[in-house]
C-alpha cells in the first residue's frame, strides 16, 4: 500500500456508521466497496451515501463533479469474496466481538497478505476482536465519530497484538482521507466515551438528586463550561437506550460504578422516554422542533 | 423584589475586579473594599486594563468605558459599604477570613441588605452564620473570567429567603448573565460535574492511556469542548484545582473528588500550569501553549 495512489477499501455494514465511513473513503478518492448481508441493506446504505452527497452539493460544501466522482468510486456487494483486492477493510457491523472476529478471520482467507483490518468498535476490546482473527497483527481499531463525514476525529486503537507496520499504514490511510487521529491504548471507551459516559451519568445523578433541573443543568454546562450542548440535550439525541447499552458495556469491563447507568435511565426506558426519536426524553419534542430543522 | 443599584464588593482580586466590572457595566454604583490603598488601586487598574482591551477590540466605546470606570470607587473602610443594597464577598477561600469580613460588613449595612459570597469552596449555609440575618444571605458564584463566562450560580443556603433568591436571579440577568439556582452542596453544580472529570483525565494520563496532546485533541474534536482537559487545568492552575478537589472530597467523602497522586506531585514540584510556566505542558513566557 502506498500513501499516494487510490486504494481499494471495503466497508462492512450499511448502517449509519458504515455509510458515513463509506462517504469519507469514497470522497477522498479511494475505490470503495460497501458490503452488507442482503441487497436491501446494501441499497439502503448506498442511498444514504447518495443523499448525503446530494445535500453536500446543494449546501455548496462539495462541488458537483467531486460528488459525482465519489459516487463513481462507490459500489455495493453482499459477497465477502468481492473484497479480495482490498488494501483496507473497515468493519462497522453489529457490536459483537465474535461476529467481528469471525468476519475478519473469513476475510483473511479472501484478502491479500497485507490487507489491514480496521474495526470501528466503540465499546469492545480491539485485542479481543483481533484474537479471533487469523492475523491479529493487522487488526487496528479506528473509531470514527458520528456523523463520520463531518467529524474530523478518529481514535486509533492499538490492540496488544497490533503490529507497528499496521499502525503506521493505518495512520497514513487516515491522513489520506483527511482525518485527525489520536492514538489510545485498547482501554474500554478509548478516550471520548471513557470520559463522556461518567460525566453524563454524573449529570443524570445530579438531576435525580435534585441538584438542578434538566434546563438548569444544561444551562450550567453550556454557559459555565462552554460545551456546545447540554448533557440532557445530547442524551436525547443519542437515545437513552443507546446510552444505557454503552454505559453497561463499559461498566462490565471496568467494574467502576461511575459507568453504571443510574436508575433514572432504566425508568425512562421503561416509560418509553428514549429521547428525540421517541418524541420524549429529558425534553418533550414535536415535529416542529425536530433536530436540525 | 429589590433592585441592587449600589453594590459593595469585598476584595478586588481577579474575581472581585471582574464582578465589579460587570456590575458597573450594568449601571450599578460599585464600591470595592480592599485591605490597603495599594490593593485597591491594583484592583481598579485591573478593571481599567480589561476594559481598555474591550475598547481596542471594539466591544466598548471610549465614552462607555469612562462612564463604567467612574462608577467604581475603592475604599479601605468597611463603613463605605453602609449604603449598599448588595454586598458580594470575594476574599481568599478561607472560612475564618470570610467569617471576619462578612461579620464586619453585616455590622454596617442597613437591615434588609442582601449579603452574598462568591465562594466556590465553603458551605454557604455555614458562612450565613457570620451575618445578623441569615435569611438575607446567599451564594453568588461567578466564574473566571467574569466578564466572559455567562454562568452565575445563585446558591440557596438552608436559611436563604425565597425573595432573596428571586432578586439575585433578576440581578444576574440584569448583568447579562445566565443564572441558575443551585443547592448548597459541595461544588454546587458546575464544579460538582467538572472536578471528577478533570481528575479522571489526570489519572488516565498517568496510566498512559494517551499523550496529553491526544487526550486534549480527542475531547476538543470528539465532543466540541472549547478547551481540552489538560490545557484547561494549566489555565485554572493545578494548585487551585487540587484545593477545589480536596474541598469537595472533604465535603462528600466521595472518591471521585479525591485529588489523584500525579496532581499532588505536580503541585509539590511547582508545576502549577501557566502561572508557573509549566504544568501538563511547558508554556512560553506570554502564557501561550
XYZ file of N, CA and C in Angstrom, chain B residues 7-20 23 30-36 39-40 43 73-82 84 86-93 97-109 113-119 130-131 137 140:
204
model
N -23.698 48.466 44.863
C -23.100 47.155 45.149
C -21.751 47.337 45.826
N -21.552 46.639 46.916
C -20.256 46.626 47.592
C -19.569 45.299 47.330
N -18.291 45.373 46.998
C -17.555 44.141 46.714
C -16.355 44.073 47.645
N -16.299 42.998 48.417
C -15.198 42.855 49.370
C -14.103 42.035 48.709
N -12.961 42.665 48.487
C -11.854 42.004 47.808
C -11.883 42.363 46.340
N -10.742 42.827 45.828
C -10.720 43.247 44.417
C -9.578 42.557 43.678
N -9.488 41.256 43.866
C -8.523 40.453 43.114
C -9.111 40.106 41.757
N -8.731 38.958 41.211
C -9.213 38.558 39.887
C -10.742 38.495 39.839
N -11.341 37.807 40.822
C -12.794 37.655 40.808
C -13.489 38.960 41.187
N -13.007 39.619 42.252
C -13.649 40.849 42.711
C -13.642 41.932 41.645
N -12.502 42.098 40.960
C -12.444 43.155 39.940
C -13.336 42.793 38.754
N -13.396 41.508 38.422
C -14.279 41.091 37.315
C -15.739 41.338 37.639
N -16.125 41.023 38.877
C -17.518 41.229 39.290
C -17.826 42.729 39.345
N -16.863 43.510 39.878
C -17.050 44.966 39.921
C -17.276 45.517 38.514
N -20.778 44.640 37.168
C -21.812 45.406 37.868
C -21.824 46.857 37.377
N -20.506 51.040 42.262
C -19.773 49.944 42.886
C -18.696 50.479 43.835
N -18.674 49.952 45.037
C -17.603 50.255 45.980
C -16.828 48.976 46.231
N -15.521 49.005 45.972
C -14.715 47.821 46.286
C -13.938 48.089 47.566
N -13.925 47.088 48.414
C -13.249 47.211 49.690
C -11.985 46.372 49.655
N -10.854 47.006 49.956
C -9.599 46.253 49.991
C -8.862 46.538 51.289
N -7.799 45.764 51.535
C -7.093 45.875 52.822
C -6.225 47.130 52.904
N -5.701 47.583 51.751
C -4.914 48.824 51.765
C -5.066 49.527 50.419
N -3.703 47.761 47.241
C -4.525 46.672 46.720
C -5.756 47.225 45.998
N -6.338 48.292 46.564
C -7.494 48.920 45.916
C -7.129 49.466 44.550
N -6.637 46.771 42.039
C -7.925 46.249 41.582
C -8.538 47.138 40.517
N -15.486 52.881 42.797
C -14.520 53.523 43.681
C -13.996 52.488 44.674
N -12.815 52.760 45.213
C -12.200 51.826 46.148
C -12.124 52.455 47.522
N -12.210 51.635 48.546
C -12.098 52.114 49.924
C -11.394 51.053 50.757
N -10.864 51.489 51.896
C -10.289 50.520 52.837
C -11.118 50.500 54.122
N -12.209 51.277 54.142
C -13.031 51.405 55.344
C -14.360 50.681 55.131
N -14.634 49.708 55.963
C -15.848 48.905 55.785
C -17.107 49.778 55.869
N -17.026 50.941 56.534
C -18.173 51.849 56.626
C -18.630 52.322 55.248
N -17.731 52.246 54.259
C -18.089 52.653 52.897
C -19.180 51.748 52.311
N -19.415 50.592 52.930
C -20.442 49.669 52.432
C -21.822 49.971 53.027
N -21.895 50.985 53.900
C -23.124 51.231 54.659
C -24.355 51.441 53.772
N -24.861 50.255 50.733
C -25.030 49.261 49.657
C -26.348 48.496 49.785
N -26.488 45.593 48.045
C -25.985 44.224 47.877
C -24.491 44.212 48.162
N -24.046 43.236 48.924
C -22.621 43.055 49.185
C -22.207 41.693 48.625
N -21.086 41.684 47.909
C -20.564 40.423 47.368
C -19.154 40.224 47.917
N -18.961 39.156 48.645
C -17.658 38.872 49.260
C -16.845 37.993 48.325
N -15.578 38.405 48.056
C -14.727 37.656 47.113
C -13.314 37.458 47.667
N -13.184 37.383 48.993
C -11.828 37.260 49.553
C -11.339 35.814 49.451
N -10.151 35.585 49.994
C -9.488 34.283 49.898
C -10.395 33.155 50.426
N -10.244 31.949 49.847
C -11.096 30.811 50.228
C -10.671 30.247 51.582
N -11.293 33.822 57.454
C -11.179 35.170 56.881
C -12.539 35.641 56.374
N -13.241 34.760 55.697
C -14.568 35.128 55.174
C -15.510 35.486 56.321
N -15.475 34.698 57.369
C -16.336 34.968 58.524
C -16.078 36.372 59.068
N -14.807 36.750 59.209
C -14.448 38.060 59.764
C -14.967 39.204 58.892
N -14.732 39.116 57.567
C -15.141 40.250 56.709
C -16.660 40.303 56.563
N -17.322 39.137 56.564
C -18.789 39.131 56.437
C -19.437 39.716 57.687
N -18.885 39.376 58.846
C -19.426 39.915 60.099
C -19.239 41.433 60.138
N -18.086 41.905 59.657
C -17.823 43.350 59.640
C -18.807 44.062 58.714
N -19.048 43.473 57.547
C -19.984 44.087 56.592
C -21.390 44.095 57.182
N -21.781 42.973 57.808
C -23.125 42.884 58.387
C -23.325 43.932 59.479
N -22.216 44.339 60.089
C -22.303 45.332 61.154
C -22.577 46.746 60.672
N -22.347 47.041 59.408
C -22.517 48.424 58.918
C -23.704 48.598 57.974
N -24.187 47.526 57.360
C -25.237 47.702 56.338
C -26.611 47.897 56.989
N -30.425 44.549 53.707
C -29.372 44.442 52.689
C -29.024 42.966 52.467
N -28.878 42.602 51.196
C -28.522 41.219 50.883
C -27.002 41.091 50.865
N -26.499 40.132 51.591
C -25.052 39.871 51.620
C -24.814 38.512 50.973
N -23.824 38.469 50.073
C -23.557 37.216 49.353
C -22.075 36.883 49.390
N -21.781 35.636 49.078
C -20.392 35.195 48.979
C -20.170 34.584 47.606
N -18.994 34.862 47.056
C -18.617 34.258 45.763
C -17.829 32.961 45.988
N -17.924 32.392 47.172
C -17.126 31.195 47.450
C -17.449 30.059 46.482
N -22.274 33.965 59.863
C -21.442 35.148 60.136
C -22.268 36.428 60.191
N -23.450 36.422 59.608
C -24.214 37.670 59.456
C -25.427 37.674 60.387
N -28.941 36.163 53.217
C -27.597 35.739 52.807
C -27.704 34.588 51.800
N -23.375 33.773 45.522
C -23.489 34.330 44.167
C -22.158 33.989 43.497
